[in-house]
CSV table of C-alpha atoms (C1' of nucleotides) in Angstrom, one decimal:
chain,number,residue,atom,x,y,z
A,20,MET,CA,-34.8,27.9,-8.2
A,21,THR,CA,-33.8,26.9,-11.7
A,22,THR,CA,-34.6,23.5,-13.3
A,23,GLU,CA,-30.9,22.6,-13.1
A,24,GLU,CA,-31.0,23.3,-9.3
A,25,HIS,CA,-34.2,21.2,-9.0
A,26,ILE,CA,-32.4,18.4,-10.7
A,27,ILE,CA,-29.3,18.6,-8.6
A,28,LYS,CA,-31.3,18.7,-5.4
A,29,ALA,CA,-33.4,15.7,-6.5
A,30,ALA,CA,-30.4,13.8,-7.7
A,31,ARG,CA,-28.6,14.4,-4.4
A,32,GLU,CA,-31.5,13.0,-2.4
A,33,VAL,CA,-32.0,10.0,-4.5
A,34,PHE,CA,-28.4,9.1,-5.0
A,35,ILE,CA,-27.6,9.5,-1.4
A,36,ARG,CA,-30.6,7.5,-0.4
A,37,LYS,CA,-30.2,4.6,-2.9
A,38,GLY,CA,-26.6,4.6,-4.1
A,39,PHE,CA,-25.6,4.6,-7.7
A,40,GLN,CA,-26.9,1.2,-8.7
A,41,GLY,CA,-30.2,1.7,-6.8
A,42,THR,CA,-30.9,5.1,-8.4
A,43,LYS,CA,-33.1,5.2,-11.5
A,44,MET,CA,-33.1,8.2,-13.7
A,45,GLN,CA,-36.9,8.2,-13.8
A,46,GLU,CA,-37.0,8.5,-10.1
A,47,ILE,CA,-34.7,11.6,-10.2
A,48,ALA,CA,-36.9,13.1,-12.9
A,49,ASP,CA,-40.0,12.5,-10.8
A,50,GLU,CA,-38.4,13.9,-7.7
A,51,ALA,CA,-37.4,17.0,-9.7
A,52,GLY,CA,-40.9,17.3,-11.1
A,53,ILE,CA,-39.7,17.1,-14.7
A,54,ASN,CA,-39.4,14.3,-17.3
A,55,LYS,CA,-36.6,12.0,-18.3
A,56,ALA,CA,-35.9,13.7,-21.6
A,57,LEU,CA,-35.2,17.0,-19.9
A,58,LEU,CA,-33.1,15.3,-17.4
A,59,HIS,CA,-30.8,13.9,-20.1
A,60,TYR,CA,-31.0,17.3,-21.8
A,61,TYR,CA,-29.3,18.8,-18.8
A,62,PHE,CA,-27.0,16.0,-17.8
A,63,ARG,CA,-26.1,13.8,-20.6
A,64,SER,CA,-25.7,10.6,-18.6
A,65,LYS,CA,-26.2,9.1,-15.1
A,66,GLU,CA,-22.4,9.0,-14.6
A,67,LYS,CA,-22.0,12.7,-15.3
A,68,LEU,CA,-24.8,13.6,-12.9
A,69,PHE,CA,-23.4,11.3,-10.3
A,70,GLU,CA,-20.0,12.9,-10.5
A,71,GLN,CA,-21.4,16.3,-9.6
A,72,ILE,CA,-23.4,15.0,-6.7
A,73,PHE,CA,-20.5,13.0,-5.3
A,74,ALA,CA,-18.0,15.7,-5.5
A,75,GLU,CA,-20.3,18.0,-3.7
A,76,ALA,CA,-21.2,15.4,-1.0
A,77,PHE,CA,-17.6,14.5,-0.3
A,78,GLY,CA,-16.7,18.1,-0.2
A,79,GLN,CA,-19.3,18.7,2.5
A,80,LEU,CA,-18.2,16.0,4.8
A,81,ILE,CA,-14.9,17.6,5.7
A,82,PRO,CA,-14.2,21.3,5.1
A,83,THR,CA,-16.3,23.5,7.3
A,84,LEU,CA,-14.2,22.7,10.4
A,85,SER,CA,-11.1,24.0,8.7
A,86,GLN,CA,-12.0,27.5,9.8
A,87,LYS,CA,-12.4,26.7,13.5
A,88,LEU,CA,-9.2,24.7,13.5
A,89,ASP,CA,-7.4,28.0,12.9
A,90,GLU,CA,-9.0,29.7,15.9
A,91,ILE,CA,-8.6,27.0,18.5
A,92,THR,CA,-5.3,26.0,20.0
A,93,GLU,CA,-6.3,23.9,23.0
A,94,LEU,CA,-7.2,20.2,22.3
A,95,GLU,CA,-10.0,20.0,24.9
A,96,THR,CA,-11.5,23.2,23.5
A,97,PHE,CA,-11.4,21.8,20.0
A,98,ILE,CA,-13.0,18.5,21.1
A,99,ARG,CA,-15.8,20.3,22.9
A,100,PHE,CA,-16.4,22.3,19.8
A,101,PHE,CA,-16.0,19.6,17.2
A,102,VAL,CA,-18.1,16.8,18.7
A,103,PRO,CA,-21.4,18.6,18.8
A,104,PHE,CA,-20.6,20.4,15.6
A,105,TYR,CA,-19.9,17.2,13.7
A,106,THR,CA,-22.7,15.2,15.3
A,107,ASN,CA,-25.1,17.9,14.4
A,108,PHE,CA,-23.9,18.0,10.8
A,109,ILE,CA,-24.1,14.2,10.4
A,110,GLN,CA,-27.5,14.1,11.9
A,111,LYS,CA,-28.6,16.6,9.3
A,112,ASN,CA,-27.1,14.5,6.6
A,113,PRO,CA,-27.5,11.0,8.0
A,114,HIS,CA,-27.1,9.2,4.7
A,115,LEU,CA,-24.0,11.0,3.7
A,116,PRO,CA,-21.3,8.9,5.4
A,117,GLN,CA,-22.9,5.6,4.4
A,118,PHE,CA,-23.2,6.8,0.9
A,119,ILE,CA,-19.6,7.7,0.7
A,120,ILE,CA,-18.5,4.5,2.3
A,121,HIS,CA,-20.7,2.5,0.1
A,122,GLU,CA,-19.7,4.1,-3.2
A,123,LEU,CA,-16.1,4.2,-2.2
A,124,SER,CA,-16.2,0.4,-1.7
A,125,GLN,CA,-18.4,-0.4,-4.7
A,126,ASN,CA,-16.4,1.6,-7.2
A,127,PRO,CA,-13.2,3.1,-5.9
A,128,ASP,CA,-12.1,4.0,-9.4
A,129,ARG,CA,-15.2,6.1,-10.1
A,130,ILE,CA,-14.4,8.1,-7.1
A,131,ARG,CA,-10.7,8.1,-6.5
A,132,SER,CA,-10.0,11.1,-8.6
A,133,LEU,CA,-12.8,13.2,-7.0
A,134,ALA,CA,-11.8,12.3,-3.5
A,135,ALA,CA,-8.1,13.0,-4.1
A,136,ALA,CA,-8.9,16.6,-4.6
A,137,GLN,CA,-10.3,17.0,-1.1
A,138,VAL,CA,-7.9,17.7,1.6
A,139,PHE,CA,-8.6,17.1,5.2
A,140,PRO,CA,-7.2,19.8,7.4
A,141,PHE,CA,-5.1,17.3,9.3
A,142,PRO,CA,-1.7,18.8,10.0
A,143,LYS,CA,-3.0,21.4,12.4
A,144,LEU,CA,-5.1,18.9,14.4
A,145,SER,CA,-2.2,16.4,14.4
A,146,ARG,CA,0.1,19.0,15.9
A,147,MET,CA,-2.5,19.8,18.5
A,148,ILE,CA,-2.7,16.2,19.6
A,149,THR,CA,1.1,15.6,19.5
A,150,GLN,CA,1.7,18.6,21.6
A,151,ALA,CA,-0.9,17.6,24.2
A,152,VAL,CA,0.9,14.2,24.5
A,153,THR,CA,4.3,15.8,24.7
A,154,GLU,CA,3.1,18.1,27.5
A,155,LYS,CA,1.6,15.1,29.2
A,156,LYS,CA,-1.8,16.7,29.2
A,157,ILE,CA,-3.2,13.4,27.8
A,158,ARG,CA,-2.0,9.8,27.7
A,159,PRO,CA,0.2,8.7,24.9
A,160,ILE,CA,-1.9,8.0,21.8
A,161,GLU,CA,-1.3,8.1,18.1
A,162,THR,CA,-3.0,11.1,16.4
A,163,ASP,CA,-4.6,8.8,13.8
A,164,SER,CA,-6.1,6.6,16.5
A,165,LEU,CA,-7.6,9.5,18.4
A,166,ILE,CA,-9.1,11.1,15.3
A,167,ILE,CA,-10.6,7.8,14.1
A,168,ASN,CA,-12.0,7.1,17.6
A,169,ILE,CA,-13.8,10.4,17.6
A,170,MET,CA,-15.1,9.9,14.1
A,171,ALA,CA,-16.2,6.4,15.0
A,172,LEU,CA,-18.1,7.4,18.1
A,173,ILE,CA,-19.9,10.1,16.1
A,174,ILE,CA,-20.6,8.5,12.8
A,175,PHE,CA,-21.2,4.9,13.7
A,176,PRO,CA,-24.5,5.3,15.7
A,177,ILE,CA,-25.9,7.3,12.8
A,178,VAL,CA,-24.7,5.1,10.0
A,179,ALA,CA,-25.8,2.0,11.8
A,180,LYS,CA,-29.1,3.4,12.9
A,181,PRO,CA,-31.3,0.7,11.4
A,182,MET,CA,-29.1,-1.9,13.0
A,183,ILE,CA,-29.0,-0.2,16.4
A,184,GLU,CA,-32.7,0.6,16.3
A,185,GLY,CA,-33.5,-2.9,15.5
A,186,VAL,CA,-31.1,-4.9,17.5
A,187,ILE,CA,-30.5,-2.8,20.6
A,188,PHE,CA,-33.6,-0.7,20.9
A,189,ARG,CA,-36.0,-3.4,19.5
A,190,GLN,CA,-37.7,-1.1,17.0
A,191,ASN,CA,-38.3,1.5,19.7
A,192,THR,CA,-37.7,4.6,17.7
A,193,ALA,CA,-38.3,6.9,20.7
A,194,ALA,CA,-35.5,5.1,22.6
A,195,TYR,CA,-33.1,5.6,19.8
A,196,GLN,CA,-34.0,9.3,19.5
A,197,ASN,CA,-33.6,9.7,23.2
A,198,PHE,CA,-30.2,8.0,23.0
A,199,MET,CA,-29.1,10.3,20.1
A,200,ALA,CA,-30.3,13.4,21.9
A,201,LYS,CA,-27.7,12.8,24.6
A,202,ARG,CA,-25.1,11.4,22.3
A,203,SER,CA,-23.0,14.5,21.9
A,204,GLU,CA,-22.5,14.8,25.6
A,205,GLU,CA,-21.7,11.2,26.0
A,206,VAL,CA,-19.1,11.2,23.2
A,207,ILE,CA,-17.3,14.2,24.7
A,208,GLU,CA,-17.1,12.5,28.1
A,209,THR,CA,-16.0,9.2,26.6
A,210,ILE,CA,-13.3,10.8,24.5
A,211,LEU,CA,-11.9,13.1,27.2
A,212,ASN,CA,-11.9,10.2,29.7
A,213,SER,CA,-10.3,7.9,27.2
A,214,ILE,CA,-7.3,10.2,26.9
A,215,ASN,CA,-7.2,11.0,30.6
A,216,LEU,CA,-8.4,14.5,30.3
A,217,GLN,CA,-10.8,14.9,33.2
A,218,THR,CA,-14.1,16.4,32.4
A,219,ASN,CA,-14.8,19.4,34.6
A,220,LYS,CA,-18.3,18.4,35.5
B,30,MET,CA,-19.1,-30.0,-1.1
B,31,THR,CA,-22.6,-30.2,-2.6
B,32,THR,CA,-23.8,-27.9,-5.4
B,33,GLU,CA,-26.1,-26.3,-3.0
B,34,GLU,CA,-23.3,-25.4,-0.7
B,35,HIS,CA,-21.3,-24.1,-3.7
B,36,ILE,CA,-24.2,-21.8,-4.5
B,37,ILE,CA,-24.6,-20.7,-0.9
B,38,LYS,CA,-21.0,-19.9,-0.6
B,39,ALA,CA,-20.9,-18.0,-4.0
B,40,ALA,CA,-24.1,-16.1,-3.2
B,41,ARG,CA,-22.7,-15.1,0.2
B,42,GLU,CA,-19.6,-13.7,-1.3
B,43,VAL,CA,-21.3,-11.8,-4.1
B,44,PHE,CA,-24.3,-10.5,-2.1
B,45,ILE,CA,-22.0,-9.3,0.7
B,46,ARG,CA,-19.6,-7.7,-1.7
B,47,LYS,CA,-22.2,-6.0,-3.9
B,48,GLY,CA,-25.5,-5.8,-2.0
B,49,PHE,CA,-28.8,-7.0,-3.3
B,50,GLN,CA,-29.2,-4.5,-6.2
B,51,GLY,CA,-25.6,-4.9,-7.3
B,52,THR,CA,-25.7,-8.7,-7.4
B,53,LYS,CA,-26.5,-10.5,-10.7
B,54,MET,CA,-27.7,-14.0,-10.7
B,55,GLN,CA,-25.3,-14.8,-13.5
B,56,GLU,CA,-22.4,-13.7,-11.3
B,57,ILE,CA,-23.4,-16.0,-8.6
B,58,ALA,CA,-23.7,-18.9,-11.1
B,59,ASP,CA,-20.2,-18.1,-12.4
B,60,GLU,CA,-18.8,-17.9,-9.0
B,61,ALA,CA,-20.4,-21.2,-8.1
B,62,GLY,CA,-19.1,-22.8,-11.3
B,63,ILE,CA,-22.6,-23.6,-12.5
B,64,ASN,CA,-25.2,-22.1,-14.9
B,65,LYS,CA,-28.1,-19.9,-14.3
B,66,ALA,CA,-30.7,-22.5,-15.0
B,67,LEU,CA,-29.4,-24.7,-12.2
B,68,LEU,CA,-29.2,-21.8,-9.9
B,69,HIS,CA,-32.9,-21.1,-10.3
B,70,TYR,CA,-33.5,-24.9,-10.1
B,71,TYR,CA,-32.1,-24.8,-6.5
B,72,PHE,CA,-33.3,-21.4,-5.4
B,73,ARG,CA,-36.4,-20.3,-7.2
B,74,SER,CA,-35.7,-16.6,-7.1
B,75,LYS,CA,-33.1,-14.0,-6.1
B,76,GLU,CA,-35.2,-13.0,-3.2
B,77,LYS,CA,-35.3,-16.5,-1.8
B,78,LEU,CA,-31.6,-16.9,-2.1
B,79,PHE,CA,-31.0,-13.6,-0.5
B,80,GLU,CA,-33.1,-14.4,2.5
B,81,GLN,CA,-31.0,-17.5,3.2
B,82,ILE,CA,-27.8,-15.5,3.0
B,83,PHE,CA,-29.0,-12.6,5.0
B,84,ALA,CA,-30.4,-14.7,7.8
B,85,GLU,CA,-27.1,-16.6,8.0
B,86,ALA,CA,-25.0,-13.4,7.9
B,87,PHE,CA,-27.0,-11.6,10.5
B,88,GLY,CA,-26.9,-14.6,12.6
B,89,GLN,CA,-23.1,-14.7,12.5
B,90,LEU,CA,-22.7,-11.1,13.5
B,91,ILE,CA,-23.9,-11.7,17.0
B,92,PRO,CA,-24.2,-15.1,18.6
B,93,THR,CA,-20.8,-16.7,19.2
B,94,LEU,CA,-20.1,-14.5,22.1
B,95,SER,CA,-23.2,-15.7,23.9
B,96,GLN,CA,-21.2,-18.6,25.2
B,97,LYS,CA,-18.4,-16.6,26.8
B,98,LEU,CA,-20.9,-14.3,28.3
B,99,ASP,CA,-21.9,-17.1,30.6
B,100,GLU,CA,-18.4,-17.9,31.7
B,101,ILE,CA,-17.2,-14.4,32.5
B,102,THR,CA,-18.6,-12.2,35.3
B,103,GLU,CA,-16.1,-9.4,35.5
B,104,LEU,CA,-16.6,-6.5,33.1
B,105,GLU,CA,-12.9,-5.8,32.5
B,106,THR,CA,-12.3,-9.5,31.8
B,107,PHE,CA,-15.2,-9.5,29.3
B,108,ILE,CA,-14.0,-6.4,27.5
B,109,ARG,CA,-10.5,-7.8,27.3
B,110,PHE,CA,-11.9,-11.0,25.8
B,111,PHE,CA,-14.6,-9.4,23.6
B,112,VAL,CA,-12.6,-6.6,21.8
B,113,PRO,CA,-9.9,-8.8,20.2
B,114,PHE,CA,-12.5,-11.6,19.6
B,115,TYR,CA,-14.9,-9.3,17.8
B,116,THR,CA,-12.2,-7.3,16.0
B,117,ASN,CA,-10.8,-10.5,14.7
B,118,PHE,CA,-14.2,-11.8,13.6
B,119,ILE,CA,-15.0,-8.6,11.8
B,120,GLN,CA,-11.6,-8.5,10.1
B,121,LYS,CA,-12.3,-11.9,8.7
B,122,ASN,CA,-15.7,-10.7,7.5
B,123,PRO,CA,-15.0,-7.1,6.7
B,124,HIS,CA,-18.0,-6.6,4.4
B,125,LEU,CA,-20.5,-8.1,6.8
B,126,PRO,CA,-21.4,-5.1,8.9
B,127,GLN,CA,-21.6,-2.8,5.9
B,128,PHE,CA,-23.8,-5.3,4.1
B,129,ILE,CA,-26.2,-5.5,7.0
B,130,ILE,CA,-26.3,-1.8,7.5
B,131,HIS,CA,-26.8,-1.2,3.8
B,132,GLU,CA,-29.5,-3.7,3.3
B,133,LEU,CA,-31.2,-2.8,6.5
B,134,SER,CA,-31.4,0.8,5.3
B,135,GLN,CA,-32.3,0.0,1.7
B,136,ASN,CA,-35.1,-2.3,2.4
B,137,PRO,CA,-36.0,-2.6,6.1
B,138,ASP,CA,-39.1,-4.6,5.3
B,139,ARG,CA,-37.3,-7.3,3.4
B,140,ILE,CA,-35.3,-7.9,6.5
B,141,ARG,CA,-37.3,-6.9,9.5
B,142,SER,CA,-38.8,-10.3,10.0
B,143,LEU,CA,-35.4,-12.1,9.7
B,144,ALA,CA,-33.7,-9.7,12.1
B,145,ALA,CA,-36.4,-9.9,14.6
B,146,ALA,CA,-35.7,-13.6,15.1
B,147,GLN,CA,-32.1,-12.9,16.2
B,148,VAL,CA,-31.6,-12.1,19.8
B,149,PHE,CA,-28.6,-10.3,21.1
B,150,PRO,CA,-27.5,-11.7,24.4
B,151,PHE,CA,-28.0,-8.4,26.1
B,152,PRO,CA,-29.5,-8.9,29.5
B,153,LYS,CA,-26.4,-10.6,30.9
B,154,LEU,CA,-24.1,-7.9,29.5
B,155,SER,CA,-26.3,-5.2,30.7
B,156,ARG,CA,-26.4,-6.5,34.2
B,157,MET,CA,-22.6,-6.8,34.2
B,158,ILE,CA,-22.3,-3.1,33.3
B,159,THR,CA,-25.0,-1.9,35.7
B,160,GLN,CA,-23.4,-3.8,38.5
B,161,ALA,CA,-20.0,-2.2,37.7
B,162,VAL,CA,-21.6,1.2,37.9
B,163,THR,CA,-23.4,0.4,41.1
B,164,GLU,CA,-20.2,-0.8,42.7
B,165,LYS,CA,-18.5,2.4,41.5
B,166,LYS,CA,-15.9,0.3,39.6
B,167,ILE,CA,-16.6,2.5,36.6
B,168,ARG,CA,-18.0,5.9,36.0
B,169,PRO,CA,-21.8,6.2,35.6
B,170,ILE,CA,-22.7,5.3,32.0
B,171,GLU,CA,-25.7,3.9,30.3
B,172,THR,CA,-25.3,0.3,29.2
B,173,ASP,CA,-26.5,1.1,25.7
B,174,SER,CA,-23.9,3.8,25.4
B,175,LEU,CA,-21.1,1.6,26.5
B,176,ILE,CA,-22.1,-1.2,24.2
B,177,ILE,CA,-22.5,1.1,21.2
B,178,ASN,CA,-19.2,2.8,22.0
B,179,ILE,CA,-17.4,-0.6,21.9
B,180,MET,CA,-19.1,-1.6,18.7
B,181,ALA,CA,-18.4,1.7,17.1
B,182,LEU,CA,-14.6,1.6,17.9
B,183,ILE,CA,-14.4,-1.9,16.5
B,184,ILE,CA,-16.6,-1.8,13.5
B,185,PHE,CA,-16.2,1.7,12.1
B,186,PRO,CA,-12.5,1.5,11.1
B,187,ILE,CA,-13.3,-1.6,9.1
B,188,VAL,CA,-16.5,-0.5,7.5
B,189,ALA,CA,-15.0,2.9,6.7
B,190,LYS,CA,-11.8,1.3,5.4
B,191,PRO,CA,-11.9,2.9,1.9
B,192,MET,CA,-12.6,6.2,3.5
B,193,ILE,CA,-9.9,6.0,6.1
B,194,GLU,CA,-7.3,4.6,3.8
B,195,GLY,CA,-8.0,7.3,1.3
B,196,VAL,CA,-8.6,10.4,3.5
B,197,ILE,CA,-6.4,9.7,6.5
B,198,PHE,CA,-3.7,7.4,5.2
B,199,ARG,CA,-3.6,8.8,1.7
B,200,GLN,CA,-3.8,5.5,-0.1
B,201,ASN,CA,-0.9,4.1,2.0
B,202,THR,CA,-2.3,0.6,2.5
B,203,ALA,CA,0.6,-0.4,4.7
B,204,ALA,CA,-0.1,2.4,7.0
B,205,TYR,CA,-3.7,1.3,7.3
B,206,GLN,CA,-2.7,-2.3,8.0
B,207,ASN,CA,-0.2,-1.2,10.6
B,208,PHE,CA,-2.9,0.8,12.2
B,209,MET,CA,-5.3,-2.1,12.2
B,210,ALA,CA,-2.7,-4.5,13.6
B,211,LYS,CA,-2.5,-2.5,16.8
B,212,ARG,CA,-6.2,-1.6,16.8
B,213,SER,CA,-7.4,-4.2,19.3
B,214,GLU,CA,-5.0,-3.0,22.0
B,215,GLU,CA,-5.9,0.6,21.3
B,216,VAL,CA,-9.6,0.0,21.6
B,217,ILE,CA,-9.2,-1.8,24.9
B,218,GLU,CA,-7.2,1.0,26.3
B,219,THR,CA,-9.6,3.6,25.0
B,220,ILE,CA,-12.6,1.8,26.4
B,221,LEU,CA,-11.2,1.0,29.8
B,222,ASN,CA,-9.9,4.6,30.2
B,223,SER,CA,-13.2,6.0,29.0
B,224,ILE,CA,-15.1,4.4,31.9
B,225,ASN,CA,-12.2,5.1,34.3
B,226,LEU,CA,-11.1,1.5,34.6
B,227,GLN,CA,-7.3,1.9,34.7
B,228,THR,CA,-5.4,-0.3,32.4
B,229,ASN,CA,-2.8,-2.3,34.4
B,230,LYS,CA,0.1,-1.8,31.9
C,3,DA,C1',-29.5,-52.2,-18.4
C,4,DA,C1',-33.0,-49.1,-16.8
C,5,DT,C1',-34.4,-45.4,-14.0
C,6,DA,C1',-34.0,-41.2,-11.9
C,7,DA,C1',-31.6,-37.2,-10.1
C,8,DG,C1',-28.5,-33.8,-11.3
C,9,DT,C1',-26.6,-30.8,-14.8
C,10,DT,C1',-25.9,-28.4,-19.1
C,11,DT,C1',-27.1,-26.0,-23.2
C,12,DA,C1',-29.4,-22.7,-25.6
C,13,DA,C1',-33.1,-20.4,-26.8
C,14,DC,C1',-36.7,-17.8,-25.1
C,15,DT,C1',-40.0,-14.2,-22.5
C,16,DA,C1',-41.0,-10.2,-20.0
C,17,DA,C1',-39.7,-6.4,-17.6
C,18,DA,C1',-36.8,-2.6,-16.3
C,19,DT,C1',-33.8,0.8,-17.6
C,20,DG,C1',-30.4,4.1,-19.8
C,21,DG,C1',-30.5,6.8,-23.5
C,22,DT,C1',-32.4,8.9,-28.1
C,23,DT,C1',-35.4,11.3,-31.1
C,24,DA,C1',-38.8,14.2,-33.4
C,25,DA,C1',-42.5,16.9,-33.1
C,26,DA,C1',-45.3,20.0,-30.6
C,27,DC,C1',-46.0,23.4,-27.2
C,28,DT,C1',-44.8,27.5,-24.0
C,29,DA,C1',-42.4,31.3,-22.3
C,30,DT,C1',-39.0,34.6,-23.1
C,31,DT,C1',-36.1,37.5,-25.8
C,32,DT,C1',-35.2,40.3,-29.7
D,15,DA,C1',-44.1,39.2,-35.1
D,16,DA,C1',-40.2,36.2,-35.3
D,17,DA,C1',-36.8,33.6,-33.3
D,18,DT,C1',-35.0,31.1,-29.6
D,19,DA,C1',-34.4,28.6,-25.2
D,20,DG,C1',-36.8,25.6,-22.3
D,21,DT,C1',-40.0,21.9,-21.8
D,22,DT,C1',-43.3,18.2,-22.7
D,23,DT,C1',-45.0,14.1,-24.9
D,24,DA,C1',-44.6,9.8,-26.6
D,25,DA,C1',-42.7,6.6,-29.1
D,26,DC,C1',-38.6,4.2,-29.8
D,27,DC,C1',-34.0,1.4,-29.4
D,28,DA,C1',-30.6,-1.3,-27.2
D,29,DT,C1',-29.1,-3.6,-23.3
D,30,DT,C1',-29.4,-5.9,-19.1
D,31,DT,C1',-31.4,-9.0,-16.2
D,32,DA,C1',-34.7,-12.3,-13.7
D,33,DG,C1',-36.8,-16.1,-14.7
D,34,DT,C1',-38.6,-20.1,-17.8
D,35,DT,C1',-38.5,-24.1,-20.7
D,36,DA,C1',-37.3,-28.1,-23.3
D,37,DA,C1',-34.1,-31.2,-24.8
D,38,DA,C1',-29.9,-33.5,-24.3
D,39,DC,C1',-26.4,-35.3,-21.5
D,40,DT,C1',-24.0,-37.3,-17.3
D,41,DT,C1',-23.7,-39.5,-13.1
D,42,DA,C1',-25.3,-42.2,-9.6
D,43,DT,C1',-29.1,-45.6,-7.9
D,44,DT,C1',-31.7,-49.7,-8.4
DNA sequence: AATAAGTTTAACTAAATGGTTAAACTATTT
DNA sequence: AAATAGTTTAACCATTTAGTTAAACTTATT
């Protein structure tokens, strides 16, 4: 692993954990096991380093599913694949959505250009939903609503973990973990029911 | 309006908008129309000022509904009241949940004590849900899951506004607003369907 | 009018932080 | 062996920022 890779890895962790403002160059250097001078030697400025990290982070959030979206044609099949897949991914990168949301609201300009490059593979999914509505397989619902509902049910409990753990589970970490372990199943059932697609349990 | 109130108001806006790290005392002073010296004269330190704001903010997020929870006994009735009520509240304080989530994850210790004081009026709501399940009015679901589902569907689209507006609506602000205008209805239908409580449309 | 509370001004300190620099050292390449 | 890329050390600068202080000024209170 090269020094540059060490830096990138360290920067990713610190930036995502603490946001742009909260991140100190010294902390990145420490985490990477090098010194500040070398950090600046590789990446001239904090801004430049941040750009790399953000572009990469934002890229991760969306694209992997683009492949599967080409294989699957049935909405139910897609949901049953997507929910655990995405839940799993977000659980492995729990700070990612919050980081993106936070930075996007703190400094939209710094990010706009980077984000614009990313393309969500929407059309295919939209068509899938529209078709299901037309064929009366599911209740009438706008494609945007359904997509956002799914995202909300997956992402929110992870983004709001400190809130949920504190307010709902009263600092009982085990209770939260137990809740999250069954989350994927619950989201599938909630979604399928919410559009009147009976679960075949 | 006293100077103290001016400060509180200014601090609330700036803190919620920019978080603890992102907030500068000078900015609060400017927003309050006073100078930094006076700001420190009223609230000795940034920490002290922050505590006040956070306690108040966190308090707002939860309690108002405690009243209604005493009047209503039917789960469907409660959902039909709660969803628009809470959606409306969050829309008026769009930065509040994100602020709480962000600060809670940045510095749990700074907040733990404050948050612990707040009590969500859960028991009553939990009983309402449990009873509905027992009476087979709704499908079997854990109370925590249902509550978190409702919160997720309401809060996520607002917290993730910059993300949704950018990625899903492609910077089309009008499209987002149009989506949010109908959001409350959609959430009610989604929730009621998701627990097999037919909407009577 | 005198007193005190509230407020401003402006200068200051101390610490944190992003960024720079020069010199020395180490490992690798030629 | 000489040259070069990579790395460290440590001092340094400039800026930002939280917080302090003292003196003057303004507005209410007595």
